[in-house]
Amino acid sequence: MADASPPKWHLAHTTWFFETFLLKPFVPGYQAFHPQFEHLFNSYYNGVGTPFPRPERGFLSRPTVAEVIAYREYVEAQLLTLLQAPDLAAVQQSNGAVRNQSDQEVLARVTLGIHHEQQHQELLLTDLKYNFGHNPLYPVYAAGVLPEATTSYSAAHYVEHAGGVVDAGIDPSSGDFCFDNERPQHQVLVQPFALADRPVCNGEYLEFILDDGYQRADLWLSEGWAARGERNWRAPLYWREINGEWFEYRLDGLHPLRPDLPVVHVSAHEAWAYAAWTGQRLPTEFEWEVMARQQPVCGRFVEAGLFHPGPASRAPTNELCQLYGDVWQWTASSYSPYPGYKPLPGTLGEYNGKFMSSQLVLRGASCATPQTHARPSYRNFFYPPDRWQFTGIRLARDV
Amino acid sequence: MADASPPKWHLAHTTWFFETFLLKPFVPGYQAFHPQFEHLFNSYYNGVGTPFPRPERGFLSRPTVAEVIAYREYVEAQLLTLLQAPDLAAVQQSNGAVRNQSDQEVLARVTLGIHHEQQHQELLLTDLKYNFGHNPLYPVYAAGVLPEATTSYSAAHYVEHAGGVVDAGIDPSSGDFCFDNERPQHQVLVQPFALADRPVCNGEYLEFILDDGYQRADLWLSEGWAARGERNWRAPLYWREINGEWFEYRLDGLHPLRPDLPVVHVSAHEAWAYAAWTGQRLPTEFEWEVMARQQPVCGRFVEAGLFHPGPASRAPTNELCQLYGDVWQWTASSYSPYPGYKPLPGTLGEYNGKFMSSQLVLRGASCATPQTHARPSYRNFFYPPDRWQFTGIRLARDV
Amino acid sequence: MADASPPKWHLAHTTWFFETFLLKPFVPGYQAFHPQFEHLFNSYYNGVGTPFPRPERGFLSRPTVAEVIAYREYVEAQLLTLLQAPDLAAVQQSNGAVRNQSDQEVLARVTLGIHHEQQHQELLLTDLKYNFGHNPLYPVYAAGVLPEATTSYSAAHYVEHAGGVVDAGIDPSSGDFCFDNERPQHQVLVQPFALADRPVCNGEYLEFILDDGYQRADLWLSEGWAARGERNWRAPLYWREINGEWFEYRLDGLHPLRPDLPVVHVSAHEAWAYAAWTGQRLPTEFEWEVMARQQPVCGRFVEAGLFHPGPASRAPTNELCQLYGDVWQWTASSYSPYPGYKPLPGTLGEYNGKFMSSQLVLRGASCATPQTHARPSYRNFFYPPDRWQFTGIRLARDV
Amino acid sequence: MADASPPKWHLAHTTWFFETFLLKPFVPGYQAFHPQFEHLFNSYYNGVGTPFPRPERGFLSRPTVAEVIAYREYVEAQLLTLLQAPDLAAVQQSNGAVRNQSDQEVLARVTLGIHHEQQHQELLLTDLKYNFGHNPLYPVYAAGVLPEATTSYSAAHYVEHAGGVVDAGIDPSSGDFCFDNERPQHQVLVQPFALADRPVCNGEYLEFILDDGYQRADLWLSEGWAARGERNWRAPLYWREINGEWFEYRLDGLHPLRPDLPVVHVSAHEAWAYAAWTGQRLPTEFEWEVMARQQPVCGRFVEAGLFHPGPASRAPTNELCQLYGDVWQWTASSYSPYPGYKPLPGTLGEYNGKFMSSQLVLRGASCATPQTHARPSYRNFFYPPDRWQFTGIRLARDV
């Protein structure tokens, strides 16, 4: 699949990011590790020449993994040297004010580079899962231990919000890192609504399938119905029906489908059709955000080592379970610039802004997201038919 | 092009609409004109069987035009008989209350059918223009007389709005017809902004081209840049460069490009890139609507017989010129359901709702739109790369 | 389908042929009918500029049929004037020797143009049939009267040939017109073989279908098996299974399948698979030719007005039935140059020679071929998956 | 590229061949190494279930190389046990008569399996070259030492043959192994002709390029001209023009183009166009074969370790140089069954016969072919646009 890259490429590309945006501009006389790597490991930055074609990344049998590791070590060493320069070291030790603009930019880019690498940590897992999950051998990546299966699940509860004019976007007083697409904070008007206290689970989704959910055009968006036909969708990406029984491929292998686990690896089109079948709908990104601000950022992240969403626990009344971790939650909101949005200056402005068409916002975080990567204003985005991320469904309704 | 249908098909399909949604359900014992027409002239209603494939409409050498005309006459006669039934006739003559639900539904569907036919009147012209405009002979469809060319144009002015919580969607007290996607009226929060008092003109757009606008990736959305490459965009759809001079194909033939006319037949991607080049942006659909509510619905519509947008006149201070007629204006708003949106019941619910993904809203009306089809809450929608409609650009900016 | 052109285009292109290769070079000061027609109606001659793209011929709503007729009349009048020049007229009246090389070339090209037009007469019918046959209305083109249906058919006989060194290609002493691909006459060595005395009929082919012929990979060439899958072949092109009964679309409408008629509109891949199923094979073009030389050129041609192959009559012992007319017969011979082959000089050399790859030779003639177009050395050629010509099967075997 | 498989796949597939066609049918109670390998490593045998899709072979990150090696060792051990059964061992030691049909079949299949593996040895190199040659790093596979560059080359001589009825196909009295497509030996009639005494070299081919050979439609077959356009051919597959100088990627890296080396990695279409440019033609497979029978089988094969064709030495008068080894030579002959051809029985019949459409025969052998794989009757075959094999050009002419 054109969207999935091999692990080696992710390792090299995240290194490339530091080399391109830190070492080359800020280390005088910097010697590139290899003259061709600027081209080979450029993902999509037109400001840095022509990127190597994405669908061909998988064909790069060279450089070898060992060469990529050497590349990482080389860049890391240079980066440490840069950061240990007296001025910068002082800033870091004392948490003191940054003395000049260049130092400020270096630190901002290091931070950005780390968050960039966190994103690729997640992609590395989802891309690898795509490869393994389409191999008839169903290889095991890691044998995490999911909480024990419960044979049943109870109905989701809905937590209400009165609506009104609310804040959206990063709180500038928090001092937290954020991507440019979370800025500026601004106000939006939200109608009264309610959110389900947990994501939709496999058992519920199976009922949709058994009720011919994939055969009823009236439940689907027109594009979704077409995608369903062209891609032959009959169930979530990693579900397999074998001799009349349902199985799910997880990074710990192929297992009988557990009804209590969150449904995962569904497209926004499937999420929409499922919601229509229940008579409800997907939340907007602002509905999600206003609720999430009221709760702490916690959940099952990549550090848990499960690499698969776990079952819901019973949430206290008026609290939402699994806002973060487990599965990203599709929203009905198109990925658009906030009023007054300004991309980062220069080539780094290509990071987010140029993708603001035809995509939908996802909120939360998944079982493959690093914990420090999650926050209430975070906007993830994918195309409606995309299924290879850990994407799930949280329902909303008008009240 | 898969999106464009021949005139004959439009004539038959609009007739099919009345036959399918009025005659078949409301005329007892109705005899269909031809058993296969239900299939042949179904555009996209899955609730009425499998539609005949859209890209193959152009291959239907049969039925002939004469047979389609006969079909129209047959259905029209039956429709008049239905409407002359005593109950319905009474309603119409007295503007009195409708006596029963069935009569109410009949009248609602006739009205819908008429607005549907208005939409196809516009499509018939844009589809025909696509066909003629790609014929090396550049046939003349109709020799309308555009207002005389002015050699220059003055800079657009910007009209400001203070922002705040404003209404969006059809005013239910107006009693006007509207499509389901304009409902329900609701409130949105708008930031302060300003709108240009006229659409971008060819002369301005030519400067963008001459400044390498089509070669600068930094101005474009990622999808737009890709579309530009794949489709080899170098100028608006009907511009032709011949021996170093620019011409524009219009429905009155191929003519030297007039700098004073509004630029038309640009995709949303080109509109976005142009706006980025000027340092401004496209308006949201709500910014457009709140301004439009303050002005009367007037402009150059299809009744003017020009079939091409005319030049701007100087607007009075604080008024917007060419809000309606001339060109549809791309907005930055994705085509999404309004809060609380409900599609029409049954198969007619497929009219609008299922297209609410990946498209953008356009506002206003064009030189091919019937006058009674325009209103401030009207939401037209097309995919960002679409260029064959009369689509233009009105700029916005933050204030 | 990219291969099929509308009737209007055939009318214009055959006229273009005379204009391009006769009037322009041989009439001093010739005024072209329309400057764009050279481009619009060029089929594939790179030597005459860039041909108008073949798949877009169907979109040319202009020129109208009336304009094309006017084009034909204009060119025909000019052509007659040219041919009535004293020198040329003398040649024709007296059948005397041509006086100079230019006159000789004019006459050769007129003859070529007539044979070219004969080929397009056939294509016009097969293209029109493709259009009508894919229209759910199954329009009737002409109500020819096929010989009455016989309920049964008797087994084909095989006529043997002893093999040896035989002639292939046009006999230069015959004085007949031929295309360049039939030259030069040469000798080939043929092994002993036998040919069926009639083409395969629908009844026989139906047995192949009922015996799962379309589901057995072992009967098919690898490319044929792939084409079968991609194009979803389950029967010949115009067979339709409706409620368990087989019908065949013919130019006189949709009719129940007649078992006694020759199977027609099969690809070479289907012909190959059918032959494999019978344990026999397709003939080589030389096997066909050596047998055909022993019989007169007769059969059901386009002049019969049936536009469909008729049933076989019982052939006298050791004679072959339906060699010409009814259906073209696929051979196993790839379309290759004869030893010493030279294409016509100049742009006319593009007529045949550049197509000598990946195609197969068909021999005989069909129910859509003009009678004077048939001869034993004639080499028709199409790609193995092509089905829209009147193509059938005559079996061969080793002896 | 869909045609190229990774080395690991070749290693597994050739093992699969022995497992499938020898161990499974002839070793009672044989335990397959892995139940899924039958599917994963089936190339194209429909008789052994559904082959794993060819374009996805490159995505099989599992089994690992180590697992494939274990597979090979397992199968090899079982195979040796089978061959050491008393009956079979006796046959091999004494070269005596085979006692029964089953033993005969086992030995025939072992021999076939070895020749099959030889073919994949060559493919492994050409596939690997394709991968390396499209990597911007131009990795070195092996640093063979080509004979030193000569700065010039002398014109090719032509060796004549008087034509007549000649033998074609394997000589049954030779006792040599052959594929089924080389049988039966039969006679063909060949016209007088002459063959060039060496393949076309880079210097000659460069003249063709410089004379606009890739821009002149009149030199090309229609399909070739289209392929040239779609695939953007401007030179042989591994030629690279860098700052106005020509380089060639070889398995020993990227080097300045050597004019004296044979041109290699050209399609049949380029070979045809080149021949047309010289006023000559490609030989038929029978012309090549009748000449080759008069000379010993010798040349630069894979055992030489060069993995690239070397320069021609001066051939003695009336002898042909480089018939075998160096480059495969495109012929003008389509790959068709010989008269009386019978494929092997059962699934092994899919080995060759089903590919007899749309391909051309190549004769000789290349620098990647094992020496014992070459013989005068050998028929290699590829599609006319294929370029990734070591394919070159030997010219022929009529005399």
PDB file of N, CA, C and O in Angstrom, chain D residues 13-31:
ATOM      1  N   HIS D  13      10.883 -20.440  -4.348  1.00  0.00           N
ATOM      2  CA  HIS D  13      10.070 -20.994  -5.433  1.00  0.00           C
ATOM      3  C   HIS D  13      10.740 -22.204  -6.088  1.00  0.00           C
ATOM      4  O   HIS D  13      10.068 -23.182  -6.448  1.00  0.00           O
ATOM      5  N   THR D  14      12.037 -22.130  -6.284  1.00  0.00           N
ATOM      6  CA  THR D  14      12.699 -23.267  -6.935  1.00  0.00           C
ATOM      7  C   THR D  14      12.650 -24.490  -6.009  1.00  0.00           C
ATOM      8  O   THR D  14      12.563 -25.632  -6.483  1.00  0.00           O
ATOM      9  N   THR D  15      12.676 -24.258  -4.712  1.00  0.00           N
ATOM     10  CA  THR D  15      12.508 -25.337  -3.743  1.00  0.00           C
ATOM     11  C   THR D  15      11.090 -25.889  -3.805  1.00  0.00           C
ATOM     12  O   THR D  15      10.856 -27.101  -3.783  1.00  0.00           O
ATOM     13  N   TRP D  16      10.152 -24.954  -3.868  1.00  0.00           N
ATOM     14  CA  TRP D  16       8.735 -25.312  -3.996  1.00  0.00           C
ATOM     15  C   TRP D  16       8.516 -26.233  -5.195  1.00  0.00           C
ATOM     16  O   TRP D  16       7.715 -27.167  -5.139  1.00  0.00           O
ATOM     17  N   PHE D  17       9.232 -25.973  -6.281  1.00  0.00           N
ATOM     18  CA  PHE D  17       9.063 -26.764  -7.499  1.00  0.00           C
ATOM     19  C   PHE D  17       9.394 -28.235  -7.216  1.00  0.00           C
ATOM     20  O   PHE D  17       8.648 -29.146  -7.585  1.00  0.00           O
ATOM     21  N   PHE D  18      10.525 -28.455  -6.544  1.00  0.00           N
ATOM     22  CA  PHE D  18      10.898 -29.837  -6.198  1.00  0.00           C
ATOM     23  C   PHE D  18       9.902 -30.448  -5.209  1.00  0.00           C
ATOM     24  O   PHE D  18       9.519 -31.608  -5.318  1.00  0.00           O
ATOM     25  N   GLU D  19       9.484 -29.651  -4.230  1.00  0.00           N
ATOM     26  CA  GLU D  19       8.553 -30.171  -3.237  1.00  0.00           C
ATOM     27  C   GLU D  19       7.224 -30.565  -3.882  1.00  0.00           C
ATOM     28  O   GLU D  19       6.663 -31.615  -3.609  1.00  0.00           O
ATOM     29  N   THR D  20       6.753 -29.684  -4.775  1.00  0.00           N
ATOM     30  CA  THR D  20       5.425 -29.877  -5.350  1.00  0.00           C
ATOM     31  C   THR D  20       5.394 -31.002  -6.376  1.00  0.00           C
ATOM     32  O   THR D  20       4.468 -31.811  -6.399  1.00  0.00           O
ATOM     33  N   PHE D  21       6.399 -31.031  -7.232  1.00  0.00           N
ATOM     34  CA  PHE D  21       6.329 -31.959  -8.352  1.00  0.00           C
ATOM     35  C   PHE D  21       7.097 -33.258  -8.107  1.00  0.00           C
ATOM     36  O   PHE D  21       7.007 -34.190  -8.892  1.00  0.00           O
ATOM     37  N   LEU D  22       7.884 -33.319  -7.028  1.00  0.00           N
ATOM     38  CA  LEU D  22       8.610 -34.554  -6.742  1.00  0.00           C
ATOM     39  C   LEU D  22       8.248 -35.141  -5.376  1.00  0.00           C
ATOM     40  O   LEU D  22       7.808 -36.290  -5.291  1.00  0.00           O
ATOM     41  N   LEU D  23       8.444 -34.343  -4.320  1.00  0.00           N
ATOM     42  CA  LEU D  23       8.258 -34.932  -2.994  1.00  0.00           C
ATOM     43  C   LEU D  23       6.795 -35.285  -2.739  1.00  0.00           C
ATOM     44  O   LEU D  23       6.487 -36.389  -2.288  1.00  0.00           O
ATOM     45  N   LYS D  24       5.903 -34.359  -3.018  1.00  0.00           N
ATOM     46  CA  LYS D  24       4.495 -34.623  -2.722  1.00  0.00           C
ATOM     47  C   LYS D  24       3.958 -35.828  -3.495  1.00  0.00           C
ATOM     48  O   LYS D  24       3.344 -36.710  -2.908  1.00  0.00           O
ATOM     49  N   PRO D  25       4.209 -35.937  -4.799  1.00  0.00           N
ATOM     50  CA  PRO D  25       3.657 -37.116  -5.489  1.00  0.00           C
ATOM     51  C   PRO D  25       4.457 -38.400  -5.281  1.00  0.00           C
ATOM     52  O   PRO D  25       3.895 -39.489  -5.380  1.00  0.00           O
ATOM     53  N   PHE D  26       5.753 -38.328  -4.991  1.00  0.00           N
ATOM     54  CA  PHE D  26       6.561 -39.553  -5.034  1.00  0.00           C
ATOM     55  C   PHE D  26       7.089 -40.020  -3.685  1.00  0.00           C
ATOM     56  O   PHE D  26       7.672 -41.094  -3.607  1.00  0.00           O
ATOM     57  N   VAL D  27       6.972 -39.213  -2.633  1.00  0.00           N
ATOM     58  CA  VAL D  27       7.418 -39.665  -1.314  1.00  0.00           C
ATOM     59  C   VAL D  27       6.187 -39.969  -0.463  1.00  0.00           C
ATOM     60  O   VAL D  27       5.477 -39.063  -0.048  1.00  0.00           O
ATOM     61  N   PRO D  28       5.921 -41.209  -0.224  1.00  0.00           N
ATOM     62  CA  PRO D  28       4.721 -41.572   0.545  1.00  0.00           C
ATOM     63  C   PRO D  28       4.776 -40.918   1.931  1.00  0.00           C
ATOM     64  O   PRO D  28       5.810 -40.960   2.606  1.00  0.00           O
ATOM     65  N   GLY D  29       3.669 -40.305   2.312  1.00  0.00           N
ATOM     66  CA  GLY D  29       3.579 -39.696   3.642  1.00  0.00           C
ATOM     67  C   GLY D  29       4.424 -38.443   3.812  1.00  0.00           C
ATOM     68  O   GLY D  29       4.700 -38.034   4.943  1.00  0.00           O
ATOM     69  N   TYR D  30       4.808 -37.823   2.719  1.00  0.00           N
ATOM     70  CA  TYR D  30       5.640 -36.634   2.820  1.00  0.00           C
ATOM     71  C   TYR D  30       4.938 -35.538   3.630  1.00  0.00           C
ATOM     72  O   TYR D  30       3.767 -35.234   3.414  1.00  0.00           O
ATOM     73  N   GLN D  31       5.659 -34.938   4.578  1.00  0.00           N
ATOM     74  CA  GLN D  31       5.158 -33.830   5.387  1.00  0.00           C
ATOM     75  C   GLN D  31       5.647 -32.513   4.798  1.00  0.00           C
ATOM     76  O   GLN D  31       6.851 -32.258   4.795  1.00  0.00           O
TER      77      GLN D  31
END
